[in-house]
Coordinates of C-alpha atoms (C1' of nucleotides) in Angstrom, one line a residue:
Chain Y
X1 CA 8.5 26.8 -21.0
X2 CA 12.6 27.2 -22.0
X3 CA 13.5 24.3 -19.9
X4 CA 16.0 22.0 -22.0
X5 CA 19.3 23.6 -22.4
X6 CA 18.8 21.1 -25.5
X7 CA 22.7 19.7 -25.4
X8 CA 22.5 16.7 -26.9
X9 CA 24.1 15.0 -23.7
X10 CA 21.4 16.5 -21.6
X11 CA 18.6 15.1 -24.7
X12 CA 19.8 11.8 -24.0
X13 CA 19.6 12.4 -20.3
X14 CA 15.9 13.0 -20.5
X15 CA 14.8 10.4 -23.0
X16 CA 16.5 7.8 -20.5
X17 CA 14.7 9.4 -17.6
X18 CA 11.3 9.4 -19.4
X19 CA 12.2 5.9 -20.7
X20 CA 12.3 4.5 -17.0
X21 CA 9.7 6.3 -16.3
X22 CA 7.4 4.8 -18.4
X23 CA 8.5 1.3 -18.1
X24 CA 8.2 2.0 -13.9
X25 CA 4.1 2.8 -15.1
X26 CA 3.9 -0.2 -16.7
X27 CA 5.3 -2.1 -13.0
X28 CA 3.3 -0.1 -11.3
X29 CA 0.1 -0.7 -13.4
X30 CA 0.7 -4.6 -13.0
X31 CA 1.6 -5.3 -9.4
X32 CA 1.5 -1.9 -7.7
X33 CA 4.0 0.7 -6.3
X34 CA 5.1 -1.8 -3.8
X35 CA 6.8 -4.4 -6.6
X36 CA 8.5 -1.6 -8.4
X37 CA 11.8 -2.6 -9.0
X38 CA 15.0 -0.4 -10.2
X39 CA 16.6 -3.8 -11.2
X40 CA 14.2 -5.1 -13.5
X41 CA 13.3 -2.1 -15.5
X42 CA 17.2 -1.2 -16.0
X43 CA 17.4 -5.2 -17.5
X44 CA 14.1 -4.5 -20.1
X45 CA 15.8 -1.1 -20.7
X46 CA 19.1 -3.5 -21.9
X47 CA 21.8 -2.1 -19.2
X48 CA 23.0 -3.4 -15.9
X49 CA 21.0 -2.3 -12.6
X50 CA 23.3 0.5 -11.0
X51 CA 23.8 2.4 -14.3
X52 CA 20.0 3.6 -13.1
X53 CA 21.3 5.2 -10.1
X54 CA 23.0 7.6 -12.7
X55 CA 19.4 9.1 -13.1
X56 CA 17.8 8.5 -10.6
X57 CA 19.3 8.7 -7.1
X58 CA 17.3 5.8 -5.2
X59 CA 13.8 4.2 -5.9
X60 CA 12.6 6.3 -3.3
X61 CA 13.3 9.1 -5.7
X62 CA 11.5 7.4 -8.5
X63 CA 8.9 6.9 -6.9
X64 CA 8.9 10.5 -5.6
X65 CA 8.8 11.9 -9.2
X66 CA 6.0 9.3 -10.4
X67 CA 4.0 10.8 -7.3
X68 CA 4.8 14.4 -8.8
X69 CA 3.7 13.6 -12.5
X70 CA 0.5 11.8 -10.3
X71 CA -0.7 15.0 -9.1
X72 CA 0.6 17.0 -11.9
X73 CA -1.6 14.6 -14.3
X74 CA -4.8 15.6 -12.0
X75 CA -4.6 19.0 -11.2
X76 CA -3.8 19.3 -15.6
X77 CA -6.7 17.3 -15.5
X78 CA -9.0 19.7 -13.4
X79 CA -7.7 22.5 -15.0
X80 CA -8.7 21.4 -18.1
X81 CA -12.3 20.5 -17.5
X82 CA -14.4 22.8 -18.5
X83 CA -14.1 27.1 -19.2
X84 CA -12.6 28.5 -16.3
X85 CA -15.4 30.4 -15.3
X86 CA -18.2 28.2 -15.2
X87 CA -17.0 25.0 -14.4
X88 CA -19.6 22.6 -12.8
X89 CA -19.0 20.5 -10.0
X90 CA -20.8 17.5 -11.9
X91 CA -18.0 18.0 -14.5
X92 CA -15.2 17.6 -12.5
X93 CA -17.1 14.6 -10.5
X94 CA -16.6 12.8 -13.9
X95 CA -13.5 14.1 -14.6
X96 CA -11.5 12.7 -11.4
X97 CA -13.4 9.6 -12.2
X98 CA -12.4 9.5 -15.5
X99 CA -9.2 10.1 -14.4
X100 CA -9.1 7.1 -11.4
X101 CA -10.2 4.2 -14.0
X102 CA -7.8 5.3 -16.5
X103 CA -5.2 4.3 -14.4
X104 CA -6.2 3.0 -10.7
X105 CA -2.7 2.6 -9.6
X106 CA -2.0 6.5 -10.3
X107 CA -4.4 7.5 -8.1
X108 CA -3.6 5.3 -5.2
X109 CA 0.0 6.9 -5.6
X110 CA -1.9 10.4 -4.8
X111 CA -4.6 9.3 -2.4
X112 CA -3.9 5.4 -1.4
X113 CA -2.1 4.2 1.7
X114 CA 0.9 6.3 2.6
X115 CA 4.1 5.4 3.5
X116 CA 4.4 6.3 7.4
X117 CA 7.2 7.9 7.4
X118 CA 7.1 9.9 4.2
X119 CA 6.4 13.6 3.9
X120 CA 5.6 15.3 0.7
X121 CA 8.5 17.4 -0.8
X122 CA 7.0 21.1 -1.1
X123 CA 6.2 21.5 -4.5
X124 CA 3.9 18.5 -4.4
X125 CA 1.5 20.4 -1.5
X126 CA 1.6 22.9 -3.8
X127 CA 0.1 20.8 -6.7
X128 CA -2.1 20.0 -3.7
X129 CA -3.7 23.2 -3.5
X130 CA -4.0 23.4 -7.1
X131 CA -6.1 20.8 -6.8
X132 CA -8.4 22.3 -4.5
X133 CA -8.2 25.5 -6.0
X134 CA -10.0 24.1 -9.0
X135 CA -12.7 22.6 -6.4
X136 CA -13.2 25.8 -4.8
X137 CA -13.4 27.5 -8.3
X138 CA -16.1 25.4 -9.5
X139 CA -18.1 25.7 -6.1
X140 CA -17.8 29.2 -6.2
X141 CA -19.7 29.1 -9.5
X142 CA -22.4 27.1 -8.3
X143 CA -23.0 29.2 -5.2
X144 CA -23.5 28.7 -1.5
X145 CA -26.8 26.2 -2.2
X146 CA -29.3 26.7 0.8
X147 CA -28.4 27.7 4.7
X148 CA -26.7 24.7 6.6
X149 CA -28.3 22.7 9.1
X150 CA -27.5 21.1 11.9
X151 CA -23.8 20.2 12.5
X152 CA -23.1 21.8 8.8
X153 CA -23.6 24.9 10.5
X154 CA -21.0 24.5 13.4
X155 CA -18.7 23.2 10.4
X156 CA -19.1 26.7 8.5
X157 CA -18.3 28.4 11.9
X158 CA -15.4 27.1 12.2
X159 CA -14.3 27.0 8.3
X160 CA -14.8 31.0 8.6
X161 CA -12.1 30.8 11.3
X162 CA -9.9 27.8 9.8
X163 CA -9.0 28.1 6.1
X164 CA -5.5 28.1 5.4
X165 CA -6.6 25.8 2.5
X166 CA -8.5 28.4 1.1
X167 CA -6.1 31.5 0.9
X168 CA -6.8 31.8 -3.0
X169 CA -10.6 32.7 -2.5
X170 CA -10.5 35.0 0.1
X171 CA -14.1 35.6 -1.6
X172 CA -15.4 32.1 -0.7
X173 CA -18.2 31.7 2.1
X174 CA -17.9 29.1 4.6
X175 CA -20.7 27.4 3.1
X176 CA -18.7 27.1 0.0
X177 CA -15.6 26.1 1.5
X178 CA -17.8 23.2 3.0
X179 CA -19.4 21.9 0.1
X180 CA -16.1 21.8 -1.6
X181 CA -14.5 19.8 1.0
X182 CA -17.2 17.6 1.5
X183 CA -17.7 16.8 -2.5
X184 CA -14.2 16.3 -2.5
X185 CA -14.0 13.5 0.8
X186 CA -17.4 11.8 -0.8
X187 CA -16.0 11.8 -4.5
X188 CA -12.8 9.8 -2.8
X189 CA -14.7 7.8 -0.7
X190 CA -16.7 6.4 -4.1
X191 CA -13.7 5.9 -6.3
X192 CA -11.1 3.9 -3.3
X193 CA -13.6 1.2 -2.8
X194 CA -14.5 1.2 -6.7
X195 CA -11.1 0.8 -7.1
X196 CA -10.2 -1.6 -4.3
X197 CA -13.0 -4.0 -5.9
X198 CA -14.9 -3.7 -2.9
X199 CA -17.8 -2.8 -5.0
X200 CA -17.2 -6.3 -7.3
X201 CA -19.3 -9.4 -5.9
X202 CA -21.8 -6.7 -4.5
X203 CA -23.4 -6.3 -7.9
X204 CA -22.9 -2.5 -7.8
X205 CA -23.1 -0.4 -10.7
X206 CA -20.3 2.3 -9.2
X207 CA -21.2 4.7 -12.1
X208 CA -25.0 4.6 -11.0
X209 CA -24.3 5.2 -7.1
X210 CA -20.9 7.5 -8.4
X211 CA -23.9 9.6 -9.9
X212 CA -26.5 9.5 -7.3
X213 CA -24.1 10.8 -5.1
X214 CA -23.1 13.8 -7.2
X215 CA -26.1 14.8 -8.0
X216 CA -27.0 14.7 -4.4
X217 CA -24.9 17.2 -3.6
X218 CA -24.6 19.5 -6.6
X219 CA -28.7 19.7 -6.4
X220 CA -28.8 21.1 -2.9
Chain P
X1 CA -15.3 -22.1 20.9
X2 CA -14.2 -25.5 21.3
X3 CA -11.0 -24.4 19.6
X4 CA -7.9 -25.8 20.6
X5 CA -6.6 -29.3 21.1
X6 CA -5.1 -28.6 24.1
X7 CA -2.2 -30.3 23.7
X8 CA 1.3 -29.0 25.0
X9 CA 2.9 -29.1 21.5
X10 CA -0.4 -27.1 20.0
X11 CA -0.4 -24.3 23.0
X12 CA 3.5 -23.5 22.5
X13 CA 2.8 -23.2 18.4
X14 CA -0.5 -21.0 19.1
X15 CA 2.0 -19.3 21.4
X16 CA 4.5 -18.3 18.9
X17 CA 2.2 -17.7 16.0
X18 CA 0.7 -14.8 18.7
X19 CA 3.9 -13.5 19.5
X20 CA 4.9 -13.1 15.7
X21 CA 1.7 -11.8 14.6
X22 CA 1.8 -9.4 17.6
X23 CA 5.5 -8.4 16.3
X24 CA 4.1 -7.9 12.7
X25 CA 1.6 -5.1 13.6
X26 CA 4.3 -3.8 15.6
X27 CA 6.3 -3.3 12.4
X28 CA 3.7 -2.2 10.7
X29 CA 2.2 0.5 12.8
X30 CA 5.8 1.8 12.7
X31 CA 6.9 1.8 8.8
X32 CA 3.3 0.1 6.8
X33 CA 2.7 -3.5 5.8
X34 CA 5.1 -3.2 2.4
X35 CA 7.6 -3.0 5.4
X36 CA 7.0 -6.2 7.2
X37 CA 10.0 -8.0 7.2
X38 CA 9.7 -12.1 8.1
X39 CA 13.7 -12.2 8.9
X40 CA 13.4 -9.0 11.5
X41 CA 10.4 -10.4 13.3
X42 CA 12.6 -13.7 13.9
X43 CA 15.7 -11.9 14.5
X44 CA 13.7 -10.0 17.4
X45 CA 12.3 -13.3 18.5
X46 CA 15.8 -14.6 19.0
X47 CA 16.0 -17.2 15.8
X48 CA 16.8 -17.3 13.2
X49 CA 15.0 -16.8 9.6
X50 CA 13.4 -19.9 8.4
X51 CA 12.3 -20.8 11.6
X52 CA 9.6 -18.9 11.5
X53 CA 8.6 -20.4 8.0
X54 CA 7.3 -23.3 10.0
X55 CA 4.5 -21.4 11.5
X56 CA 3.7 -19.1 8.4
X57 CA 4.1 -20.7 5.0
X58 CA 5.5 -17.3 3.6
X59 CA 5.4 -13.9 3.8
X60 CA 2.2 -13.4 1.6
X61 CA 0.5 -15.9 4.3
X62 CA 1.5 -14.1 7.5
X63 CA -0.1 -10.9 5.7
X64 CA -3.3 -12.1 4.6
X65 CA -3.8 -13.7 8.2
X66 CA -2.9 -10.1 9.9
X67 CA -5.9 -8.7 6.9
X68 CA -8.4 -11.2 8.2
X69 CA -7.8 -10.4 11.8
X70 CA -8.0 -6.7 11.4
X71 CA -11.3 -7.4 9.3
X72 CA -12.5 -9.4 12.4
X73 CA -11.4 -6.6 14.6
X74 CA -13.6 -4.2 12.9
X75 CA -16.8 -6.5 12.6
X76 CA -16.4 -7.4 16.1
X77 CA -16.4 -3.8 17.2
X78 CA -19.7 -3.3 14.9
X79 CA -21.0 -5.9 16.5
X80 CA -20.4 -5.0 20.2
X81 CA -21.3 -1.1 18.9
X82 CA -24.8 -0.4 21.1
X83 CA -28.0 -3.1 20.9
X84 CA -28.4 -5.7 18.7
X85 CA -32.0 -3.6 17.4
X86 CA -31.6 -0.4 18.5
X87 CA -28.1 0.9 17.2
X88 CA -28.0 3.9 15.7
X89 CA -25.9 4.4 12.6
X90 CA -24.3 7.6 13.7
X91 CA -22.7 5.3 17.3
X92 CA -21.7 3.1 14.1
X93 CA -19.7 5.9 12.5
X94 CA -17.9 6.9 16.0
X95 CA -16.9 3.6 16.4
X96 CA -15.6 2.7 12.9
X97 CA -13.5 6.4 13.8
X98 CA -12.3 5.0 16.7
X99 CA -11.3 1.6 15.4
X100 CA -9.4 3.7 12.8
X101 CA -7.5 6.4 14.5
X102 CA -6.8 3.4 17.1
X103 CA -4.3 1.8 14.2
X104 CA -4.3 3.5 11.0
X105 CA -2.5 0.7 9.3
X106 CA -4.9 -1.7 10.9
X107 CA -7.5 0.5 8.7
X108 CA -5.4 0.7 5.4
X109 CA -4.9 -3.2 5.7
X110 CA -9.1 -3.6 5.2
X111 CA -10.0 -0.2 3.0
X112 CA -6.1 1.1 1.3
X113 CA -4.4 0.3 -1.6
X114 CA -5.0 -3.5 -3.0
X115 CA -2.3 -5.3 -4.6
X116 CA -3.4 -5.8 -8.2
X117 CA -3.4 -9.5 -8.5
X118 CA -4.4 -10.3 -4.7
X119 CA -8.0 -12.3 -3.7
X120 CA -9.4 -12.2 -0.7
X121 CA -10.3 -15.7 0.3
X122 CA -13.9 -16.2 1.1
X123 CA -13.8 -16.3 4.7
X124 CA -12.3 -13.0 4.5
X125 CA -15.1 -12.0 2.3
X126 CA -17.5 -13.4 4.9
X127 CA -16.4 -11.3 7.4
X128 CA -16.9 -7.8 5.4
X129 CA -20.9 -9.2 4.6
X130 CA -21.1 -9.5 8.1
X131 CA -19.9 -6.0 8.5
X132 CA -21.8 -4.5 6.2
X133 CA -25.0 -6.6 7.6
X134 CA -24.4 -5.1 10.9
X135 CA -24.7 -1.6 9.0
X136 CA -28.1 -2.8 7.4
X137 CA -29.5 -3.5 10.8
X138 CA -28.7 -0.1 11.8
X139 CA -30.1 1.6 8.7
X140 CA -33.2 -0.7 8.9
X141 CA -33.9 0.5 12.6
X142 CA -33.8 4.1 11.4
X143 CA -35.7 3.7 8.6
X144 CA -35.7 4.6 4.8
X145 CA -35.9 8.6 5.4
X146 CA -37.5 11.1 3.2
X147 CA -38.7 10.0 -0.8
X148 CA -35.6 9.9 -2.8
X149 CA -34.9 12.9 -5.2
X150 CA -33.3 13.2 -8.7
X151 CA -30.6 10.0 -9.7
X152 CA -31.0 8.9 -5.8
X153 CA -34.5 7.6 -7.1
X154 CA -32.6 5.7 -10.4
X155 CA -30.2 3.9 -7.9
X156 CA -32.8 2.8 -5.7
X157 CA -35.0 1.5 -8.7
X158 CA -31.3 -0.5 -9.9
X159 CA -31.2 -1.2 -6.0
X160 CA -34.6 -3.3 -5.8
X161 CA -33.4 -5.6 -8.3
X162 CA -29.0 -6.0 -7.6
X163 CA -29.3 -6.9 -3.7
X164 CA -27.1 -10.0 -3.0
X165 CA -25.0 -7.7 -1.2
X166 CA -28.1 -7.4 1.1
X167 CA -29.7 -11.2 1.2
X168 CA -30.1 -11.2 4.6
X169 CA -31.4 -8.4 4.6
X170 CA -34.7 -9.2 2.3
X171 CA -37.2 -6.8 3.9
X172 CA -35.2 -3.7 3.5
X173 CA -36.3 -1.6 1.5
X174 CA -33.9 0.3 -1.6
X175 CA -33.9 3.2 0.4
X176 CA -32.4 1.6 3.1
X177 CA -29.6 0.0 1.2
X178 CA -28.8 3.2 -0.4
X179 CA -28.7 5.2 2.7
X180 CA -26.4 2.2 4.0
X181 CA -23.9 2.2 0.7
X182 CA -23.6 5.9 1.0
X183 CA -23.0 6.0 4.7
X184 CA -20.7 3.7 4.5
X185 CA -18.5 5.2 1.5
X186 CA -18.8 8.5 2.9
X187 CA -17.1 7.4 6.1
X188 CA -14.9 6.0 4.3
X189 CA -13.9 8.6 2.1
X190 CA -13.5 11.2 5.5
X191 CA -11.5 8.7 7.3
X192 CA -9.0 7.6 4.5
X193 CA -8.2 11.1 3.7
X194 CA -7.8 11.9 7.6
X195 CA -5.7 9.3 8.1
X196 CA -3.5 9.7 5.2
X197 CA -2.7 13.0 6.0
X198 CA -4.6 15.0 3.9
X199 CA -5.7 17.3 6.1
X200 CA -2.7 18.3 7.6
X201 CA -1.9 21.5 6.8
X202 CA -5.5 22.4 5.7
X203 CA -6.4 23.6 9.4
X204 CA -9.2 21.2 9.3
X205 CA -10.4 19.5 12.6
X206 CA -11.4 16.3 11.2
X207 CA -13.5 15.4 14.2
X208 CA -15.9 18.2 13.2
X209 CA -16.3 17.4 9.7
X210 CA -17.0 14.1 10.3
X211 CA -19.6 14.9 12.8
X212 CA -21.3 17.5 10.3
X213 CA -21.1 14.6 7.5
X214 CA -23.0 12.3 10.1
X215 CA -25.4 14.8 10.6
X216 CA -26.1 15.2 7.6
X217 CA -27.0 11.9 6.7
X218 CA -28.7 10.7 9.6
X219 CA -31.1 13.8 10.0
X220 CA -32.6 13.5 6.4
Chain C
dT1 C1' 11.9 -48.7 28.9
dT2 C1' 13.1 -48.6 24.5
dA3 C1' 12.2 -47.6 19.6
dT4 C1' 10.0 -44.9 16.1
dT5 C1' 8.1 -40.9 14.3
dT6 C1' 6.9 -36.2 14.3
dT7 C1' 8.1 -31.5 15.2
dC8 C1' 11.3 -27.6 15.8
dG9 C1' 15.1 -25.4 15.2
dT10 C1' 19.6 -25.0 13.0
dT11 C1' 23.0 -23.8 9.0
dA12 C1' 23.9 -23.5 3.9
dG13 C1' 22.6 -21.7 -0.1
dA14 C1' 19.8 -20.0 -4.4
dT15 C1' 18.0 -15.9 -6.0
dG16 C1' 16.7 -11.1 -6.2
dC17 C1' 16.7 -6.6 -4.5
dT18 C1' 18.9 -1.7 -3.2
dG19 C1' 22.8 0.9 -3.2
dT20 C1' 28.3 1.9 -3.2
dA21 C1' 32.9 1.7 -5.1
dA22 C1' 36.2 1.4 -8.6
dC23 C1' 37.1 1.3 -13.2
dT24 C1' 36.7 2.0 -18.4
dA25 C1' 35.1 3.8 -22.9
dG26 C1' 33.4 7.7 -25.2
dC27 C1' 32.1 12.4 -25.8
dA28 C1' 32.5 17.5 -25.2
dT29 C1' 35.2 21.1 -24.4
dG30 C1' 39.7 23.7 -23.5
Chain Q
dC1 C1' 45.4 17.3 -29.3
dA2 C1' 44.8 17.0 -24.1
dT3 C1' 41.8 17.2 -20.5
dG4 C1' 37.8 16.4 -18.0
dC5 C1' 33.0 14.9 -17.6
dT6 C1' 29.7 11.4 -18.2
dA7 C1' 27.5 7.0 -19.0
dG8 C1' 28.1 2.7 -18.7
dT9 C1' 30.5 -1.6 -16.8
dT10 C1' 31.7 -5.3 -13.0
dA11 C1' 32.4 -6.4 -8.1
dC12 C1' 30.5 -6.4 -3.8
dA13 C1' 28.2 -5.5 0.7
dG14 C1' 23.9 -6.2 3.0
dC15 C1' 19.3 -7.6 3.5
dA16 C1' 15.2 -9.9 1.9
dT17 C1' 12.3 -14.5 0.8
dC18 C1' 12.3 -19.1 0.7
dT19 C1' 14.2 -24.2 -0.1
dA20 C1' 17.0 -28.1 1.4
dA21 C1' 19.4 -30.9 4.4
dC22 C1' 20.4 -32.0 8.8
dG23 C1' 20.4 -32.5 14.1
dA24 C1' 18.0 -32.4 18.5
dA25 C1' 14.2 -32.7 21.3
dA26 C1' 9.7 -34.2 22.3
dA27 C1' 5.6 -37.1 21.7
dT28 C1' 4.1 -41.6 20.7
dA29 C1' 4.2 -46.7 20.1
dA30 C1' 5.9 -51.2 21.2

DNA sequence: TTATTTTCGTTAGATGCTGTAACTAGCATG
DNA sequence: CATGCTAGTTACAGCATCTAACGAAAATAA
């Protein structure tokens, strides 16, 4: 990595950046992406609200960027789980788990209520795939598991037709591709409403049922 | 429903509170619920600002009453979703699709991102026990399935003894509430990453999966 | 019918936000 | 040393929520 020219200008330039940044977390954390305010971090920072705009062009942008680090932070995340060979699924269930509670409001940046209008800038799908690449990795270790039934097998049909998603295992059987996807949608389907609180007043242990569920799938 | 007063004064302030409320999902189909601007709805309405702040007490108000409608909206259609004994859980899933593709922002208002420091006050929370009864009477009518394997045993051992989520519901058995929870976060986990755009660009007909994950659950 | 009270809408304004424009002080480079 | 770039400033436009004070209309009481 030979990023930093290292000018002492351009130093400075990136502490401040970092700076807000962090503080923008630390909004975020508290009262979610929605409150995130330019004005107030740039008064705890000590300056006056437009001399932000000087690094970051809008909050739109900031907000962009904290998205990026988001899925940067998981796909690191995945990566890191694990030898690269024989990664278990299991592993990365509690991984992107550990991930979610360490920080709720990071992962409801990546996969919490979008914005309507907004459309990820490029390099972020590509973090995307990353992401799934890891998945498929891991999935690919653990093997096919036993021949689908029922609508499962209609679903590998088509996956052996449709998998743009999956241009980086060319190797991958259908059944594969499925059980990667479908860990994937159950895994989020767990952590939002754990994270939501739709679990609190139901006297839920989420790890119990987060486990339950992962070992219903990995076991099959 | 022995509702209304009736009174001329009380019909024209029902009235308006309809009209904005209808305005406010207006705006929020169109740009999300962070959006939802209490000046633009009156602006639209032909007055002006505060006006409106004699019908909605503020803006935080206006949004939790939009939340406890949309939760309404969703138990209602469980409700109406096939016979009162004889529903099968699979017509529940199709119609808890439909209700969301219908109004994704409807969806994200019940299951998306929370705001960190917002309750739900209990009527609200009334409504989502009646929503996940509805899903118990379902699960109850097709029984508790095959014997439980590996941690899916575990959870329904922790299951026979943390139930208030289930009180009315006192002769199910743990199997059934399992089945139930994971139904229902499965769904959930398909349809938030469907309708946040996640499987955009993956080639993925999301109409498929979903049926396969149905299958899946309601055949064992 | 007349008088009183309640309700609905208005305008003015406090406060906070995003973002632009114009200007100044300091630093780096020629 | 002179020039230009950069990081900060203040001023301001525009929009938001929401409060306060006031006038008009409607419902109610005498």
């Amino acid at each position: 990595m030979t990023g930093s020219p290292a000018t002492p200008r351009e130093r400075y330039r990136q502490q401040v950046r970092a700076e807000v940044k962090e503080r923008a977390w630390g909004q975020i954390a508290e009262a979610g992406a929605s409150a995130l305010s330019l004005n107030a971090i740039a008064r705890q920072m000590g300056m006056s609200g437009p001399a932000l705009y000087r690094y970051f062009a809008s909050r739109d942008e900031l907000i962009t960027e904290l998205i990026r680090d988001a899925y940067r932070s998981l796909a690191d995340t995945f990566r890191d789980t694990g030898s690269p060979e024989g990664t278990h699924p299991a592993a990365l269930a509690q991984a992107l788990r550990r991930w979610a509670l360490d920080d709720p409001q990071r992962y409801f940046l990546v996969y919490g209520t979008p914005v309507p209008g907004y459309h990820a800038p490029q390099d972020i799908t590509g973090i995307a795939s990353e992401i799934m690449s890891t998945l498929l990795d891991a999935w690919m270790a653990a093997g096919p598991g036993e021949a689908p039934a029922g609508a499962a097998g209609a679903l590998d049909e088509y996956l052996a037709d449709h998998r743009p998603w999956a241009t980086g295992h060319p190797a991958a059987p259908p059944a594969v591709l499925r059980r990667a996807l479908t860990f994937w949608s159950r895994l989020h389907g767990m952590l939002s409403l754990e994270l939501a609180g739709h679990f609190t007043g139901m006297e839920l242990d989420p790890e119990l049922f987060f486990a339950a569920e992962v070992d219903a799938l990995s076991a099959r």
